[in-house]
Tab-separated table of C-alpha atoms in Angstrom:
chain	number	residue	atom	x	y	z
A	1	UNK	CA	-0.017	0.007	0.171
A	2	UNK	CA	1.310	3.196	-0.920
A	3	UNK	CA	1.059	5.652	1.792
A	4	UNK	CA	-1.396	8.723	1.150
A	5	UNK	CA	-2.254	12.233	2.510
A	6	UNK	CA	-5.300	13.568	3.281
A	7	UNK	CA	-6.699	17.116	3.956
A	8	UNK	CA	-9.632	18.540	5.286
A	9	UNK	CA	-10.586	22.272	6.246
A	10	UNK	CA	-8.688	22.108	9.478
A	11	UNK	CA	-6.552	19.138	9.351
A	12	UNK	CA	-3.614	17.089	7.707
A	13	UNK	CA	-3.887	13.377	7.695
A	14	UNK	CA	-0.572	11.650	7.034
A	15	UNK	CA	1.327	8.598	7.981
A	16	UNK	CA	3.414	8.588	11.240
A	17	UNK	CA	7.132	9.456	11.188
A	18	UNK	CA	9.647	8.687	13.828
A	19	UNK	CA	9.797	12.476	14.738
A	20	UNK	CA	6.132	12.210	15.861
A	21	UNK	CA	7.391	9.804	18.901
A	22	UNK	CA	7.825	12.595	21.302
A	23	UNK	CA	4.292	14.071	20.749
A	24	UNK	CA	2.506	10.425	20.729
A	25	UNK	CA	4.199	9.509	24.086
A	26	UNK	CA	2.966	12.912	25.539
A	27	UNK	CA	-0.583	12.222	24.275
A	28	UNK	CA	-0.797	8.736	25.494
A	29	UNK	CA	0.273	9.758	29.280
A	30	UNK	CA	-3.561	10.584	29.480
A	31	UNK	CA	-5.107	7.303	31.116
A	32	UNK	CA	-8.217	7.379	29.170
A	33	UNK	CA	-6.267	6.554	26.011
A	34	UNK	CA	-4.913	3.256	27.230
A	35	UNK	CA	-8.098	2.710	29.272
A	36	UNK	CA	-10.098	2.584	26.163
A	37	UNK	CA	-7.409	1.389	23.381
A	38	UNK	CA	-5.198	-1.359	22.812
A	39	UNK	CA	-1.839	1.111	23.393
A	40	UNK	CA	0.768	-0.530	26.277
A	41	UNK	CA	0.307	0.952	29.704
A	42	UNK	CA	2.784	2.819	30.984
A	43	UNK	CA	2.914	4.033	27.607
A	44	UNK	CA	7.023	4.529	27.179
A	45	UNK	CA	8.797	6.841	24.595
A	46	UNK	CA	9.873	3.518	23.141
A	47	UNK	CA	6.542	2.144	22.617
A	48	UNK	CA	5.928	5.605	20.900
A	49	UNK	CA	9.310	5.428	18.751
A	50	UNK	CA	8.296	1.677	17.869
A	51	UNK	CA	4.837	2.413	16.881
A	52	UNK	CA	5.883	5.859	14.835
A	53	UNK	CA	8.977	4.266	13.243
A	54	UNK	CA	8.269	0.616	12.844
A	55	UNK	CA	4.710	-0.326	13.386
A	56	UNK	CA	2.838	2.293	11.354
A	57	UNK	CA	5.161	2.225	8.528
A	58	UNK	CA	5.331	-1.738	8.127
A	59	UNK	CA	1.300	-1.454	8.485
A	60	UNK	CA	1.262	0.842	5.462
A	61	UNK	CA	3.995	-1.578	3.286
A	62	UNK	CA	1.999	-4.646	4.170
A	63	UNK	CA	-1.375	-3.021	4.344
A	64	UNK	CA	-2.522	-4.465	7.660
A	65	UNK	CA	-2.631	-1.399	9.618
A	66	UNK	CA	-3.287	2.019	7.626
A	67	UNK	CA	-2.899	4.661	10.426
A	68	UNK	CA	-2.812	8.233	10.090
A	69	UNK	CA	-1.254	10.975	12.283
A	70	UNK	CA	-4.014	13.869	12.376
A	71	UNK	CA	-2.437	17.274	12.748
A	72	UNK	CA	-3.886	20.878	12.777
A	73	UNK	CA	-2.843	22.764	9.586
A	74	UNK	CA	-2.608	26.007	11.053
A	75	UNK	CA	-0.362	24.852	14.156
A	76	UNK	CA	0.831	21.329	13.135
A	77	UNK	CA	-0.319	20.024	16.501
A	78	UNK	CA	-0.786	16.468	16.836
A	79	UNK	CA	-4.798	16.127	17.485
A	80	UNK	CA	-4.301	12.064	17.593
A	81	UNK	CA	-4.446	8.975	15.276
A	82	UNK	CA	-7.144	7.693	12.885
A	83	UNK	CA	-6.872	4.611	10.581
A	84	UNK	CA	-8.036	1.517	9.140
A	85	UNK	CA	-7.705	-1.840	10.951
A	86	UNK	CA	-8.643	-5.658	10.631
A	87	UNK	CA	-7.960	-5.379	7.006
A	88	UNK	CA	-7.761	-9.295	6.692
A	89	UNK	CA	-11.173	-9.039	4.785
A	90	UNK	CA	-10.428	-6.134	2.733
A	91	UNK	CA	-9.570	-7.950	-0.586
A	92	UNK	CA	-12.016	-10.500	0.199
A	93	UNK	CA	-15.518	-10.844	-0.965
A	94	UNK	CA	-16.391	-8.994	2.269
A	95	UNK	CA	-14.310	-5.971	1.201
A	96	UNK	CA	-14.659	-4.877	4.932
A	97	UNK	CA	-12.189	-3.006	7.431
A	98	UNK	CA	-12.508	-1.360	10.719
A	99	UNK	CA	-12.227	2.144	11.765
A	100	UNK	CA	-10.155	3.133	14.797
A	101	UNK	CA	-9.012	6.344	16.575
A	102	UNK	CA	-7.763	8.304	19.445
A	103	UNK	CA	-7.812	11.921	20.413
A	104	UNK	CA	-5.128	13.733	22.765
A	105	UNK	CA	-6.912	15.245	25.652
A	106	UNK	CA	-6.478	18.939	25.007
A	107	UNK	CA	-7.805	18.613	21.373
A	108	UNK	CA	-11.038	16.985	22.430
A	109	UNK	CA	-14.613	18.556	21.985
A	110	UNK	CA	-13.297	20.577	18.994
A	111	UNK	CA	-14.942	17.948	16.383
A	112	UNK	CA	-11.379	17.506	14.995
A	113	UNK	CA	-11.978	13.536	15.066
A	114	UNK	CA	-15.266	13.221	13.334
A	115	UNK	CA	-13.721	15.410	10.638
A	116	UNK	CA	-10.618	13.166	10.183
A	117	UNK	CA	-12.792	10.149	10.442
A	118	UNK	CA	-15.325	11.595	7.642
A	119	UNK	CA	-11.908	12.152	5.379
A	120	UNK	CA	-10.810	8.306	6.049
A	121	UNK	CA	-14.183	7.037	5.398
A	122	UNK	CA	-14.704	8.574	2.276
A	123	UNK	CA	-11.046	7.560	1.065
A	124	UNK	CA	-12.047	4.061	2.091
A	125	UNK	CA	-15.210	3.695	-0.032
A	126	UNK	CA	-13.805	5.625	-3.010
A	127	UNK	CA	-10.304	4.466	-3.369
A	128	UNK	CA	-9.869	1.566	-1.522
A	129	UNK	CA	-13.219	-0.569	-2.501
A	130	UNK	CA	-14.319	-0.927	1.268
A	131	UNK	CA	-17.967	-1.885	1.016
A	132	UNK	CA	-18.638	-1.918	4.923
A	133	UNK	CA	-16.678	-0.149	7.697
A	134	UNK	CA	-17.074	-1.552	11.355
A	135	UNK	CA	-16.609	0.242	14.373
A	136	UNK	CA	-15.835	-1.584	17.875
A	137	UNK	CA	-15.276	0.045	21.283
A	138	UNK	CA	-15.336	-1.294	24.916
A	139	UNK	CA	-19.412	-0.861	26.101
A	140	UNK	CA	-19.364	2.158	27.957
A	141	UNK	CA	-16.966	4.365	25.511
A	142	UNK	CA	-19.381	6.897	25.123
A	143	UNK	CA	-16.623	9.237	23.554
A	144	UNK	CA	-15.964	7.152	20.584
A	145	UNK	CA	-19.347	6.181	20.139
A	146	UNK	CA	-20.298	10.088	19.716
A	147	UNK	CA	-17.453	10.363	17.356
A	148	UNK	CA	-18.778	7.103	15.383
A	149	UNK	CA	-22.542	8.460	15.387
A	150	UNK	CA	-21.267	11.785	13.847
A	151	UNK	CA	-19.582	10.232	11.044
A	152	UNK	CA	-22.775	8.298	10.289
A	153	UNK	CA	-22.289	4.856	11.897
A	154	UNK	CA	-25.019	2.544	12.890
A	155	UNK	CA	-24.547	1.041	16.143
A	156	UNK	CA	-25.923	-2.681	15.716
A	157	UNK	CA	-25.736	-4.103	18.924
A	158	UNK	CA	-23.319	-5.640	21.617
A	159	UNK	CA	-20.978	-8.449	21.540
A	160	UNK	CA	-20.945	-9.920	25.028
A	161	UNK	CA	-17.766	-10.947	26.600
A	162	UNK	CA	-15.946	-10.207	23.049
A	163	UNK	CA	-12.822	-8.292	24.766
A	164	UNK	CA	-10.652	-9.423	27.185
A	165	UNK	CA	-8.600	-6.900	29.216
A	166	UNK	CA	-6.896	-7.358	32.228
A	167	UNK	CA	-7.943	-10.846	32.422
A	168	UNK	CA	-11.670	-9.803	32.589
A	169	UNK	CA	-14.011	-10.328	29.705
A	170	UNK	CA	-15.783	-7.181	28.542
A	171	UNK	CA	-18.506	-6.058	26.465
A	172	UNK	CA	-18.012	-4.448	23.024
A	173	UNK	CA	-20.402	-2.170	21.126
A	174	UNK	CA	-20.586	-2.591	17.401
A	175	UNK	CA	-21.361	-0.313	14.578
A	176	UNK	CA	-21.168	-0.318	10.831
A	177	UNK	CA	-21.141	2.250	7.978
A	178	UNK	CA	-22.348	1.263	4.598
A	179	UNK	CA	-21.538	3.548	1.210
A	180	UNK	CA	-25.244	4.249	0.868
A	181	UNK	CA	-25.248	5.627	4.588
A	182	UNK	CA	-23.295	9.123	3.248
A	183	UNK	CA	-24.996	11.881	2.007
A	184	UNK	CA	-24.941	12.118	-1.703
A	185	UNK	CA	-22.035	14.668	-1.997
A	186	UNK	CA	-19.789	12.206	0.074
A	187	UNK	CA	-21.336	8.665	-1.460
A	188	UNK	CA	-18.910	7.025	-3.914
A	189	UNK	CA	-20.114	6.717	-7.479
A	190	UNK	CA	-22.167	3.904	-8.577
A	191	UNK	CA	-20.359	1.339	-10.198
A	192	UNK	CA	-22.818	-1.543	-10.231
A	193	UNK	CA	-20.386	-4.081	-11.927
A	194	UNK	CA	-17.700	-3.395	-9.168
A	195	UNK	CA	-19.750	-3.134	-5.968
A	196	UNK	CA	-21.404	-6.142	-4.589
A	197	UNK	CA	-25.380	-5.638	-4.455
A	198	UNK	CA	-26.692	-5.301	-1.264
A	199	UNK	CA	-29.916	-7.003	-0.209
A	200	UNK	CA	-31.319	-5.835	3.147
A	201	UNK	CA	-33.427	-8.191	5.103
A	202	UNK	CA	-37.004	-6.730	4.735
A	203	UNK	CA	-38.545	-8.827	7.280
């Protein structure tokens, strides 16, 4: 996968660089990030250096994890991360991926993450051929759900005991987004020969 850069009105989304490690390390000192995501705890500078300098570039090369650093266009400050994971079904008949994200504490409440997520969603549907995006979060993560809802996801239910964290099974909220859920200007062009027809259950 060739790395790409996306822009929105206020944000620049680009692949992580090793130079982002100090800012990522600082952001991940917020206990809410390891509480609700899979980042290590405690989160060390070495963890950040590995993520920005090895894990993320490798994810782009191998097409296994497409993570963007989200930066403000005016100050180049790190807002957080947003990207596509669980890509093992991207090139199968399911054409599916999962959207994930986290936001630095001082950047929350500004609508940045929803803005970045919307850009990644459009890119996934238009350029990658994704036909279904999933969103998952530990049940109770209302901040993550607020972003997903603003992006257009439909919450489908709860996966009981699906997540194991600290030796305890926890429930997970599941949501989905289809290209047809997007407003007309953002929806990908109709290509019946290239897109799998959808027959919703009418029961």
